mmCIF file of C-alpha atoms and ligand atoms in Angstrom:
data_model
loop_
_atom_site.group_PDB
_atom_site.id
_atom_site.type_symbol
_atom_site.label_atom_id
_atom_site.label_comp_id
_atom_site.label_asym_id
_atom_site.label_seq_id
_atom_site.Cartn_x
_atom_site.Cartn_y
_atom_site.Cartn_z
ATOM 1 C CA MET A 1 249.650 115.088 -35.291
ATOM 2 C CA PHE A 2 248.971 118.759 -35.597
ATOM 3 C CA ASN A 3 246.927 120.627 -33.192
ATOM 4 C CA SER A 4 245.611 124.011 -34.188
ATOM 5 C CA ARG A 5 245.129 126.807 -31.775
ATOM 6 C CA LEU A 6 242.912 129.794 -32.370
ATOM 7 C CA VAL A 7 244.168 133.084 -30.978
ATOM 8 C CA VAL A 8 242.230 136.331 -30.879
ATOM 9 C CA ASP A 9 244.397 139.402 -31.314
ATOM 10 C CA PRO A 10 243.135 141.839 -28.639
ATOM 11 C CA SER A 11 244.350 144.884 -30.582
ATOM 12 C CA ASP A 12 242.112 144.359 -33.606
ATOM 13 C CA GLY A 13 239.821 141.484 -32.640
ATOM 14 C CA THR A 14 240.931 139.320 -35.566
ATOM 15 C CA SER A 15 241.563 135.658 -34.938
ATOM 16 C CA LYS A 16 244.434 133.589 -36.194
ATOM 17 C CA SER A 17 245.025 129.900 -36.066
ATOM 18 C CA PHE A 18 248.418 128.355 -35.387
ATOM 19 C CA SER A 19 249.258 124.715 -35.875
ATOM 20 C CA VAL A 20 251.638 123.075 -33.478
ATOM 21 C CA PRO A 21 252.670 119.443 -33.239
ATOM 22 C CA VAL A 22 251.824 117.133 -30.366
ATOM 23 C CA VAL A 23 255.251 116.962 -28.694
ATOM 24 C CA GLN A 24 254.768 113.400 -27.478
ATOM 25 C CA GLU A 25 254.479 112.265 -31.114
ATOM 26 C CA LEU A 26 257.668 114.117 -32.048
ATOM 27 C CA ALA A 27 259.541 112.769 -29.065
ATOM 28 C CA TYR A 28 258.945 109.145 -29.903
ATOM 29 C CA GLN A 29 259.914 109.478 -33.585
ATOM 30 C CA ASN A 30 263.620 108.862 -33.110
ATOM 31 C CA LEU A 31 264.551 112.359 -34.107
ATOM 32 C CA HIS A 32 267.891 112.927 -35.778
ATOM 33 C CA SER A 33 267.817 116.582 -35.043
ATOM 34 C CA LEU A 34 265.581 118.723 -32.967
ATOM 35 C CA PRO A 35 263.024 120.792 -34.927
ATOM 36 C CA GLU A 36 264.131 124.403 -35.110
ATOM 37 C CA ARG A 37 260.981 125.719 -33.421
ATOM 38 C CA TYR A 38 261.912 124.223 -30.066
ATOM 39 C CA ILE A 39 265.460 125.512 -29.903
ATOM 40 C CA ARG A 40 265.902 128.361 -27.454
ATOM 41 C CA SER A 41 268.162 131.341 -27.894
ATOM 42 C CA GLU A 42 271.491 131.087 -26.130
ATOM 43 C CA LYS A 43 270.376 133.092 -23.115
ATOM 44 C CA GLU A 44 267.122 131.179 -22.582
ATOM 45 C CA ARG A 45 268.672 127.708 -22.605
ATOM 46 C CA PRO A 46 268.630 125.893 -19.310
ATOM 47 C CA ASN A 47 271.996 125.827 -17.718
ATOM 48 C CA ASN A 48 271.966 122.360 -16.270
ATOM 49 C CA SER A 49 275.040 122.886 -14.198
ATOM 50 C CA ILE A 50 273.513 125.095 -11.509
ATOM 51 C CA PRO A 51 275.067 123.970 -8.269
ATOM 52 C CA TYR A 52 272.426 122.722 -5.884
ATOM 53 C CA GLN A 53 272.583 125.098 -2.938
ATOM 54 C CA SER A 54 269.444 125.425 -0.923
ATOM 55 C CA ASP A 55 265.903 124.255 -1.259
ATOM 56 C CA ILE A 56 262.512 125.905 -0.973
ATOM 57 C CA PRO A 57 261.057 125.953 2.564
ATOM 58 C CA ILE A 58 259.051 122.968 3.831
ATOM 59 C CA ILE A 59 255.897 123.698 5.792
ATOM 60 C CA ASP A 60 254.473 121.048 8.097
ATOM 61 C CA MET A 61 250.688 121.493 8.128
ATOM 62 C CA ASP A 62 250.471 119.346 11.259
ATOM 63 C CA MET A 63 251.976 122.224 13.235
ATOM 64 C CA PHE A 64 248.792 124.235 12.712
ATOM 65 C CA LEU A 65 246.722 121.527 14.358
ATOM 66 C CA ARG A 66 248.897 121.242 17.470
ATOM 67 C CA ASP A 67 247.780 122.523 20.830
ATOM 68 C CA SER A 68 251.061 124.309 21.340
ATOM 69 C CA ASP A 69 250.771 127.966 20.356
ATOM 70 C CA LEU A 70 254.519 128.189 20.076
ATOM 71 C CA CYS A 71 254.764 125.477 17.403
ATOM 72 C CA ARG A 72 251.932 127.082 15.477
ATOM 73 C CA GLN A 73 253.390 130.573 15.684
ATOM 74 C CA LYS A 74 256.811 129.418 14.529
ATOM 75 C CA GLU A 75 255.371 127.570 11.546
ATOM 76 C CA LEU A 76 253.179 130.568 10.661
ATOM 77 C CA GLU A 77 256.224 132.821 10.615
ATOM 78 C CA LYS A 78 258.063 130.320 8.473
ATOM 79 C CA LEU A 79 255.131 130.244 6.043
ATOM 80 C CA GLY A 80 254.994 134.044 5.819
ATOM 81 C CA ALA A 81 258.750 134.272 5.266
ATOM 82 C CA ALA A 82 258.536 131.579 2.562
ATOM 83 C CA CYS A 83 255.896 133.578 0.664
ATOM 84 C CA GLN A 84 257.889 136.802 0.944
ATOM 85 C CA GLN A 85 261.349 135.493 0.175
ATOM 86 C CA TRP A 86 260.666 132.540 -2.079
ATOM 87 C CA GLY A 87 257.067 132.729 -3.278
ATOM 88 C CA PHE A 88 257.254 128.921 -3.166
ATOM 89 C CA PHE A 89 257.161 126.214 -0.498
ATOM 90 C CA GLN A 90 256.376 122.514 -0.169
ATOM 91 C CA VAL A 91 253.731 121.217 2.231
ATOM 92 C CA VAL A 92 253.956 117.938 4.105
ATOM 93 C CA ASN A 93 251.279 116.407 6.361
ATOM 94 C CA HIS A 94 248.650 118.187 4.266
ATOM 95 C CA GLY A 95 246.071 115.515 5.036
ATOM 96 C CA ILE A 96 245.278 114.554 1.422
ATOM 97 C CA PRO A 97 245.491 110.757 1.115
ATOM 98 C CA LEU A 98 248.550 109.527 -0.719
ATOM 99 C CA SER A 99 246.344 107.096 -2.655
ATOM 100 C CA LEU A 100 244.424 110.051 -4.133
ATOM 101 C CA LEU A 101 247.655 111.829 -5.144
ATOM 102 C CA GLU A 102 248.900 108.647 -6.813
ATOM 103 C CA ARG A 103 245.614 108.070 -8.642
ATOM 104 C CA MET A 104 245.595 111.702 -9.847
ATOM 105 C CA LYS A 105 248.960 111.133 -11.500
ATOM 106 C CA GLY A 106 247.690 107.758 -12.696
ATOM 107 C CA ILE A 107 244.660 109.105 -14.564
ATOM 108 C CA PHE A 108 246.810 111.611 -16.433
ATOM 109 C CA ARG A 109 249.481 109.035 -17.288
ATOM 110 C CA GLU A 110 246.784 106.706 -18.615
ATOM 111 C CA PHE A 111 245.250 109.539 -20.635
ATOM 112 C CA ILE A 112 248.653 110.361 -22.155
ATOM 113 C CA GLN A 113 249.089 106.751 -23.247
ATOM 114 C CA LEU A 114 245.801 106.689 -25.185
ATOM 115 C CA PRO A 115 245.955 106.678 -28.995
ATOM 116 C CA LEU A 116 246.332 110.133 -30.515
ATOM 117 C CA GLU A 117 242.841 110.143 -32.119
ATOM 118 C CA GLU A 118 241.305 109.575 -28.720
ATOM 119 C CA LYS A 119 243.212 112.474 -27.170
ATOM 120 C CA LEU A 120 242.456 114.794 -30.079
ATOM 121 C CA LYS A 121 238.758 114.514 -29.212
ATOM 122 C CA TYR A 122 239.689 116.997 -26.499
ATOM 123 C CA LYS A 123 241.784 119.263 -28.724
ATOM 124 C CA VAL A 124 242.446 122.713 -27.290
ATOM 125 C CA GLN A 125 239.990 125.489 -28.151
ATOM 126 C CA GLU A 126 239.983 128.930 -26.549
ATOM 127 C CA SER A 127 242.550 128.013 -23.918
ATOM 128 C CA GLU A 128 240.861 124.843 -22.727
ATOM 129 C CA GLY A 129 241.572 121.199 -23.676
ATOM 130 C CA TYR A 130 244.534 119.128 -24.856
ATOM 131 C CA GLY A 131 247.451 120.602 -26.810
ATOM 132 C CA GLN A 132 249.595 123.671 -26.315
ATOM 133 C CA MET A 133 248.571 126.911 -24.693
ATOM 134 C CA PHE A 134 250.078 130.332 -25.275
ATOM 135 C CA VAL A 135 250.919 129.896 -28.932
ATOM 136 C CA ALA A 136 250.540 133.499 -30.029
ATOM 137 C CA SER A 137 252.498 133.570 -33.293
ATOM 138 C CA ASP A 138 253.792 131.381 -36.079
ATOM 139 C CA ASP A 139 257.448 131.958 -35.322
ATOM 140 C CA GLN A 140 257.417 131.652 -31.548
ATOM 141 C CA THR A 141 259.720 129.139 -29.881
ATOM 142 C CA LEU A 142 257.636 126.246 -28.588
ATOM 143 C CA ASP A 143 257.650 124.458 -25.253
ATOM 144 C CA TRP A 144 258.586 120.776 -25.133
ATOM 145 C CA ALA A 145 255.315 119.685 -23.507
ATOM 146 C CA ASP A 146 251.691 118.791 -24.117
ATOM 147 C CA VAL A 147 249.038 120.105 -21.785
ATOM 148 C CA LEU A 148 245.491 119.262 -20.744
ATOM 149 C CA TYR A 149 243.817 122.335 -19.281
ATOM 150 C CA LEU A 150 240.395 122.137 -17.595
ATOM 151 C CA ALA A 151 238.181 124.568 -15.692
ATOM 152 C CA THR A 152 237.429 122.516 -12.592
ATOM 153 C CA LEU A 153 235.521 124.298 -9.818
ATOM 154 C CA PRO A 154 232.865 125.461 -9.246
ATOM 155 C CA PRO A 155 231.202 122.658 -11.218
ATOM 156 C CA GLU A 156 229.227 125.128 -13.355
ATOM 157 C CA ASN A 157 232.513 126.360 -14.900
ATOM 158 C CA ARG A 158 233.270 122.934 -16.346
ATOM 159 C CA LYS A 159 233.138 122.321 -20.070
ATOM 160 C CA MET A 160 232.535 118.601 -19.969
ATOM 161 C CA ASN A 161 233.351 118.150 -23.672
ATOM 162 C CA PHE A 162 237.014 118.630 -22.670
ATOM 163 C CA TRP A 163 236.883 116.178 -19.749
ATOM 164 C CA PRO A 164 238.256 112.808 -20.846
ATOM 165 C CA THR A 165 236.023 109.783 -20.383
ATOM 166 C CA LYS A 166 239.081 107.485 -20.418
ATOM 167 C CA PRO A 167 240.394 106.203 -18.078
ATOM 168 C CA ARG A 168 236.976 105.528 -16.619
ATOM 169 C CA ASP A 169 237.657 107.170 -13.283
ATOM 170 C CA PHE A 170 239.246 110.307 -14.810
ATOM 171 C CA ARG A 171 236.363 112.659 -14.050
ATOM 172 C CA GLU A 172 235.553 111.318 -10.623
ATOM 173 C CA THR A 173 239.205 111.383 -9.505
ATOM 174 C CA LEU A 174 239.754 114.948 -10.704
ATOM 175 C CA ASP A 175 236.571 115.983 -8.944
ATOM 176 C CA ARG A 176 237.643 114.410 -5.631
ATOM 177 C CA TYR A 177 241.121 115.870 -5.877
ATOM 178 C CA ALA A 178 239.807 119.388 -6.611
ATOM 179 C CA VAL A 179 237.630 119.335 -3.485
ATOM 180 C CA GLU A 180 240.695 118.449 -1.384
ATOM 181 C CA ILE A 181 242.851 121.114 -3.010
ATOM 182 C CA GLN A 182 240.190 123.746 -2.488
ATOM 183 C CA LYS A 183 240.198 122.948 1.251
ATOM 184 C CA LEU A 184 243.984 123.251 1.319
ATOM 185 C CA ASP A 185 243.801 126.579 -0.579
ATOM 186 C CA ASN A 186 241.335 127.929 1.971
ATOM 187 C CA THR A 187 243.557 126.851 4.854
ATOM 188 C CA VAL A 188 246.646 128.453 3.315
ATOM 189 C CA LEU A 189 244.776 131.660 2.448
ATOM 190 C CA SER A 190 243.531 132.046 6.001
ATOM 191 C CA LEU A 191 246.988 131.345 7.438
ATOM 192 C CA LEU A 192 248.488 133.955 5.124
ATOM 193 C CA SER A 193 245.881 136.550 6.174
ATOM 194 C CA GLU A 194 246.644 135.778 9.798
ATOM 195 C CA ASN A 195 250.364 136.075 9.160
ATOM 196 C CA LEU A 196 249.837 139.667 7.978
ATOM 197 C CA GLY A 197 247.757 140.498 11.056
ATOM 198 C CA LEU A 198 244.477 140.458 9.101
ATOM 199 C CA LYS A 199 241.258 138.630 9.959
ATOM 200 C CA PRO A 200 241.700 134.994 8.895
ATOM 201 C CA ASP A 201 238.933 135.293 6.276
ATOM 202 C CA CYS A 202 240.282 138.524 4.746
ATOM 203 C CA PHE A 203 241.874 136.963 1.632
ATOM 204 C CA ILE A 204 239.105 134.403 1.250
ATOM 205 C CA ASN A 205 236.560 137.244 1.204
ATOM 206 C CA ILE A 206 238.526 139.165 -1.428
ATOM 207 C CA PHE A 207 238.648 136.002 -3.551
ATOM 208 C CA GLY A 208 234.862 135.837 -3.338
ATOM 209 C CA LYS A 209 233.544 132.818 -5.170
ATOM 210 C CA MET A 210 236.822 131.051 -5.813
ATOM 211 C CA SER A 211 237.462 129.229 -9.071
ATOM 212 C CA LEU A 212 239.870 126.346 -9.651
ATOM 213 C CA SER A 213 241.413 125.187 -12.894
ATOM 214 C CA THR A 214 243.754 122.318 -13.648
ATOM 215 C CA ARG A 215 246.735 122.215 -15.947
ATOM 216 C CA MET A 216 248.192 118.775 -16.490
ATOM 217 C CA ASN A 217 251.644 118.959 -18.058
ATOM 218 C CA TYR A 218 253.295 116.132 -19.942
ATOM 219 C CA TYR A 219 257.015 116.563 -20.649
ATOM 220 C CA PRO A 220 258.237 113.795 -22.971
ATOM 221 C CA PRO A 221 261.924 112.853 -22.891
ATOM 222 C CA CYS A 222 263.931 115.202 -25.068
ATOM 223 C CA PRO A 223 267.054 114.284 -27.077
ATOM 224 C CA ARG A 224 268.579 117.722 -26.359
ATOM 225 C CA PRO A 225 267.320 118.966 -22.989
ATOM 226 C CA ASP A 226 270.126 121.530 -23.003
ATOM 227 C CA LEU A 227 268.510 123.371 -25.932
ATOM 228 C CA VAL A 228 264.809 123.417 -24.992
ATOM 229 C CA LEU A 229 262.427 124.340 -22.187
ATOM 230 C CA GLY A 230 259.453 122.241 -21.101
ATOM 231 C CA LEU A 231 257.620 125.347 -19.985
ATOM 232 C CA SER A 232 258.692 128.945 -20.650
ATOM 233 C CA PRO A 233 259.502 131.218 -17.717
ATOM 234 C CA HIS A 234 256.291 132.696 -16.308
ATOM 235 C CA SER A 235 254.538 133.660 -13.138
ATOM 236 C CA ASP A 236 251.106 132.165 -12.503
ATOM 237 C CA ALA A 237 248.234 134.559 -13.247
ATOM 238 C CA THR A 238 246.105 133.118 -10.479
ATOM 239 C CA GLY A 239 246.075 133.323 -6.670
ATOM 240 C CA LEU A 240 247.648 130.168 -5.329
ATOM 241 C CA THR A 241 248.963 127.189 -7.264
ATOM 242 C CA VAL A 242 249.258 123.685 -5.866
ATOM 243 C CA LEU A 243 251.563 121.448 -7.901
ATOM 244 C CA LEU A 244 251.592 117.686 -7.769
ATOM 245 C CA GLN A 245 254.603 116.212 -9.531
ATOM 246 C CA ASP A 246 256.504 113.017 -10.199
ATOM 247 C CA ASP A 247 258.534 111.881 -7.214
ATOM 248 C CA GLU A 248 261.669 110.963 -9.100
ATOM 249 C CA THR A 249 262.302 113.512 -11.805
ATOM 250 C CA VAL A 250 263.371 117.095 -11.201
ATOM 251 C CA GLY A 251 261.856 119.539 -13.696
ATOM 252 C CA LEU A 252 260.636 122.655 -11.927
ATOM 253 C CA HIS A 253 263.059 125.557 -11.593
ATOM 254 C CA ILE A 254 262.284 128.749 -9.728
ATOM 255 C CA CYS A 255 264.032 132.057 -10.191
ATOM 256 C CA LYS A 256 265.488 133.333 -6.947
ATOM 257 C CA ASP A 257 267.675 136.426 -6.857
ATOM 258 C CA GLY A 258 268.306 136.041 -10.572
ATOM 259 C CA GLU A 259 269.351 132.370 -10.368
ATOM 260 C CA TRP A 260 267.420 129.315 -11.500
ATOM 261 C CA ILE A 261 267.050 126.850 -8.640
ATOM 262 C CA PRO A 262 265.771 123.296 -9.200
ATOM 263 C CA VAL A 263 263.052 122.110 -6.821
ATOM 264 C CA GLN A 264 263.750 118.654 -5.408
ATOM 265 C CA PRO A 265 260.519 116.642 -5.288
ATOM 266 C CA ILE A 266 259.580 115.240 -1.867
ATOM 267 C CA PRO A 267 257.443 112.104 -2.231
ATOM 268 C CA GLY A 268 253.915 112.769 -0.976
ATOM 269 C CA ALA A 269 254.452 116.534 -0.651
ATOM 270 C CA LEU A 270 252.785 119.264 -2.701
ATOM 271 C CA VAL A 271 254.489 122.388 -4.028
ATOM 272 C CA ILE A 272 252.564 125.620 -3.449
ATOM 273 C CA ASN A 273 253.303 128.997 -4.977
ATOM 274 C CA ILE A 274 251.975 132.533 -4.838
ATOM 275 C CA GLY A 275 250.384 133.743 -8.074
ATOM 276 C CA ASP A 276 249.956 137.254 -9.462
ATOM 277 C CA MET A 277 246.534 137.794 -7.811
ATOM 278 C CA LEU A 278 247.906 137.141 -4.343
ATOM 279 C CA GLU A 279 250.893 139.401 -4.989
ATOM 280 C CA VAL A 280 248.387 142.150 -5.822
ATOM 281 C CA ILE A 281 246.032 141.421 -2.902
ATOM 282 C CA SER A 282 248.966 141.412 -0.446
ATOM 283 C CA ASN A 283 250.139 144.704 -2.004
ATOM 284 C CA GLY A 284 253.409 143.104 -3.016
ATOM 285 C CA ILE A 285 254.308 141.591 0.374
ATOM 286 C CA PHE A 286 253.996 138.082 -1.034
ATOM 287 C CA ASN A 287 255.826 137.401 -4.253
ATOM 288 C CA SER A 288 254.609 135.741 -7.407
ATOM 289 C CA ILE A 289 257.886 134.236 -8.580
ATOM 290 C CA GLU A 290 258.998 133.404 -12.081
ATOM 291 C CA HIS A 291 259.440 129.701 -12.715
ATOM 292 C CA ARG A 292 259.962 127.317 -15.633
ATOM 293 C CA ALA A 293 260.195 123.597 -16.349
ATOM 294 C CA VAL A 294 263.090 121.785 -17.984
ATOM 295 C CA THR A 295 263.135 118.389 -19.657
ATOM 296 C CA ASN A 296 265.560 115.502 -19.620
ATOM 297 C CA MET A 297 266.865 112.856 -21.923
ATOM 298 C CA ASP A 298 266.002 109.612 -20.163
ATOM 299 C CA SER A 299 262.610 110.014 -18.645
ATOM 300 C CA ASP A 300 259.376 111.789 -19.209
ATOM 301 C CA ARG A 301 257.754 113.793 -16.429
ATOM 302 C CA ILE A 302 254.248 114.783 -15.489
ATOM 303 C CA SER A 303 253.042 117.544 -13.231
ATOM 304 C CA ILE A 304 249.549 118.658 -12.316
ATOM 305 C CA ALA A 305 249.058 122.294 -11.385
ATOM 306 C CA MET A 306 245.789 123.350 -9.785
ATOM 307 C CA PHE A 307 245.261 127.085 -9.879
ATOM 308 C CA CYS A 308 242.920 128.843 -7.501
ATOM 309 C CA ALA A 309 241.790 132.375 -8.216
ATOM 310 C CA PRO A 310 239.089 134.914 -7.522
ATOM 311 C CA SER A 311 236.164 134.318 -9.888
ATOM 312 C CA GLY A 312 236.178 136.166 -13.210
ATOM 313 C CA GLU A 313 233.882 139.027 -12.238
ATOM 314 C CA THR A 314 235.740 139.801 -8.985
ATOM 315 C CA GLU A 315 237.367 143.189 -8.645
ATOM 316 C CA VAL A 316 240.915 142.509 -7.477
ATOM 317 C CA GLY A 317 243.130 145.014 -5.706
ATOM 318 C CA PRO A 318 245.333 145.279 -2.622
ATOM 319 C CA ALA A 319 243.600 144.636 0.732
ATOM 320 C CA PRO A 320 242.796 148.150 2.087
ATOM 321 C CA GLU A 321 244.108 147.123 5.544
ATOM 322 C CA LEU A 322 247.600 146.772 4.062
ATOM 323 C CA ILE A 323 247.791 150.315 2.719
ATOM 324 C CA ASP A 324 248.885 153.359 4.716
ATOM 325 C CA GLU A 325 251.319 156.247 4.413
ATOM 326 C CA LEU A 326 254.320 153.999 4.824
ATOM 327 C CA HIS A 327 252.914 151.352 2.500
ATOM 328 C CA PRO A 328 251.451 153.059 -0.561
ATOM 329 C CA CYS A 329 249.176 151.140 -2.886
ATOM 330 C CA LYS A 330 251.302 149.432 -5.545
ATOM 331 C CA TYR A 331 248.605 147.995 -7.861
ATOM 332 C CA ARG A 332 245.460 149.400 -9.399
ATOM 333 C CA LYS A 333 242.149 147.593 -9.171
ATOM 334 C CA PHE A 334 240.979 145.504 -12.096
ATOM 335 C CA ILE A 335 238.441 142.830 -12.947
ATOM 336 C CA ARG A 336 240.070 139.428 -12.858
ATOM 337 C CA GLN A 337 238.673 138.410 -16.239
ATOM 338 C CA GLU A 338 240.399 141.383 -17.913
ATOM 339 C CA TYR A 339 243.673 140.221 -16.451
ATOM 340 C CA MET A 340 243.177 136.702 -17.757
ATOM 341 C CA GLN A 341 242.443 137.996 -21.264
ATOM 342 C CA HIS A 342 245.609 140.041 -21.148
ATOM 343 C CA TYR A 343 247.588 137.037 -19.833
ATOM 344 C CA PHE A 344 246.293 134.460 -22.298
ATOM 345 C CA SER A 345 246.719 136.673 -25.342
ATOM 346 C CA SER A 346 250.417 137.182 -24.735
ATOM 347 C CA ARG A 347 253.064 134.577 -24.949
ATOM 348 C CA LEU A 348 254.317 133.534 -21.544
ATOM 349 C CA ASP A 349 256.731 136.268 -20.752
ATOM 350 C CA GLY A 350 258.366 136.053 -17.354
ATOM 351 C CA LYS A 351 256.613 138.404 -15.001
ATOM 352 C CA GLY A 352 255.642 140.815 -17.781
ATOM 353 C CA SER A 353 251.903 140.321 -17.283
ATOM 354 C CA LEU A 354 251.813 141.967 -13.880
ATOM 355 C CA GLU A 355 252.939 145.276 -15.395
ATOM 356 C CA PHE A 356 249.282 145.529 -16.409
ATOM 357 C CA ALA A 357 248.336 146.304 -12.798
ATOM 358 C CA LYS A 358 251.434 148.042 -11.421
ATOM 359 C CA ILE A 359 251.072 151.665 -10.398
ATOM 360 C CA LYS A 360 254.116 153.401 -11.807
ATOM 361 C CA SER A 361 255.738 155.702 -9.291
HETATM 362 C C1 OGA B 401 252.502 125.530 -14.407
HETATM 363 C C2 OGA B 401 253.857 125.238 -13.916
HETATM 364 C C3 OGA B 401 255.593 123.635 -13.447
HETATM 365 C C4 OGA B 401 255.935 122.206 -13.683
HETATM 366 O O1 OGA B 401 251.840 124.596 -14.901
HETATM 367 O O2 OGA B 401 252.100 126.708 -14.310
HETATM 368 O O3 OGA B 401 254.540 126.136 -13.519
HETATM 369 O O4 OGA B 401 256.854 121.743 -13.024
HETATM 370 N N1 OGA B 401 254.307 123.961 -13.952
HETATM 371 O O5 OGA B 401 255.309 121.576 -14.521
HETATM 372 NI NI1 NI B 402 253.393 127.945 -13.285
#
């Protein structure tokens, strides 16, 4: 049941291997007490009593197809405000068939239910595959989740040895879903450019040849959800993230004004958030917000995050049109691949990764 993870230390180039259990196996063992390695410090524990106040904005994609300029303009302003104030929103009427969303969740659920030996054929290596990501040391507190991470688009990025062959339609469904999500990413990127008064293709051009990757998260039930986290607080290193999640079970929390707010799932909707790359490209106008996932006692939960980002060799920096005397450049330019190396080699650490690119004033 152990899954080893090789980590290269960027400071000296040495590699270390850390063994971590498959959480699903632990969860179904009738645990008497929770293993020490999952227990969070007092201040990291989820406070499950947060009063439910307000929810992240809901954007109706239909409004952008209407003839009425007024409807469109209002929705565009709402979208821009959502990305500035929340960094997160949900989209409805996105045009992706519900049957495809359901099957996407279905293929991952069926994969999760396969015998362990079958799943371990896809064991994580160099940040791709099945297991746990971001295990950077032997004494680090672990997340209560198992993950399947796959480079997805363009097709030449795929490492097919990590793509499950069971269930039989796994590969084909993921492929179809990725094409739909890429279209949605392009639409949102052009709307966001427009919202800032830029040419609609401004952000898409900075992204260059866009790459998509998929992170499927499985959060087994946990006997002590008050002591653990399903996913440590982090911001996404990529440009835009589209999250498909279970309809029934709340798990995603976002950090707004220092408070953790649970996101209520809307059946058929998708959650979209701004990642670090888009914060940089927008010169800090749009916010890449810290978020985390919590677990619960009675039910498991799955979520499928699809990350879209500029390709690895792209030089990323703020759009020149957004910089002037009143709006000084806040981030230095860097190659996206360097950022990913920096991100993957550190343990998920809130928004710490973006310090890499911040220009200190
Ligand atoms: C992620 C993520 C949230 C969730 O995979 O980056 O933030 O609810 N997931 O699983
Ligand atoms: Ni995330």
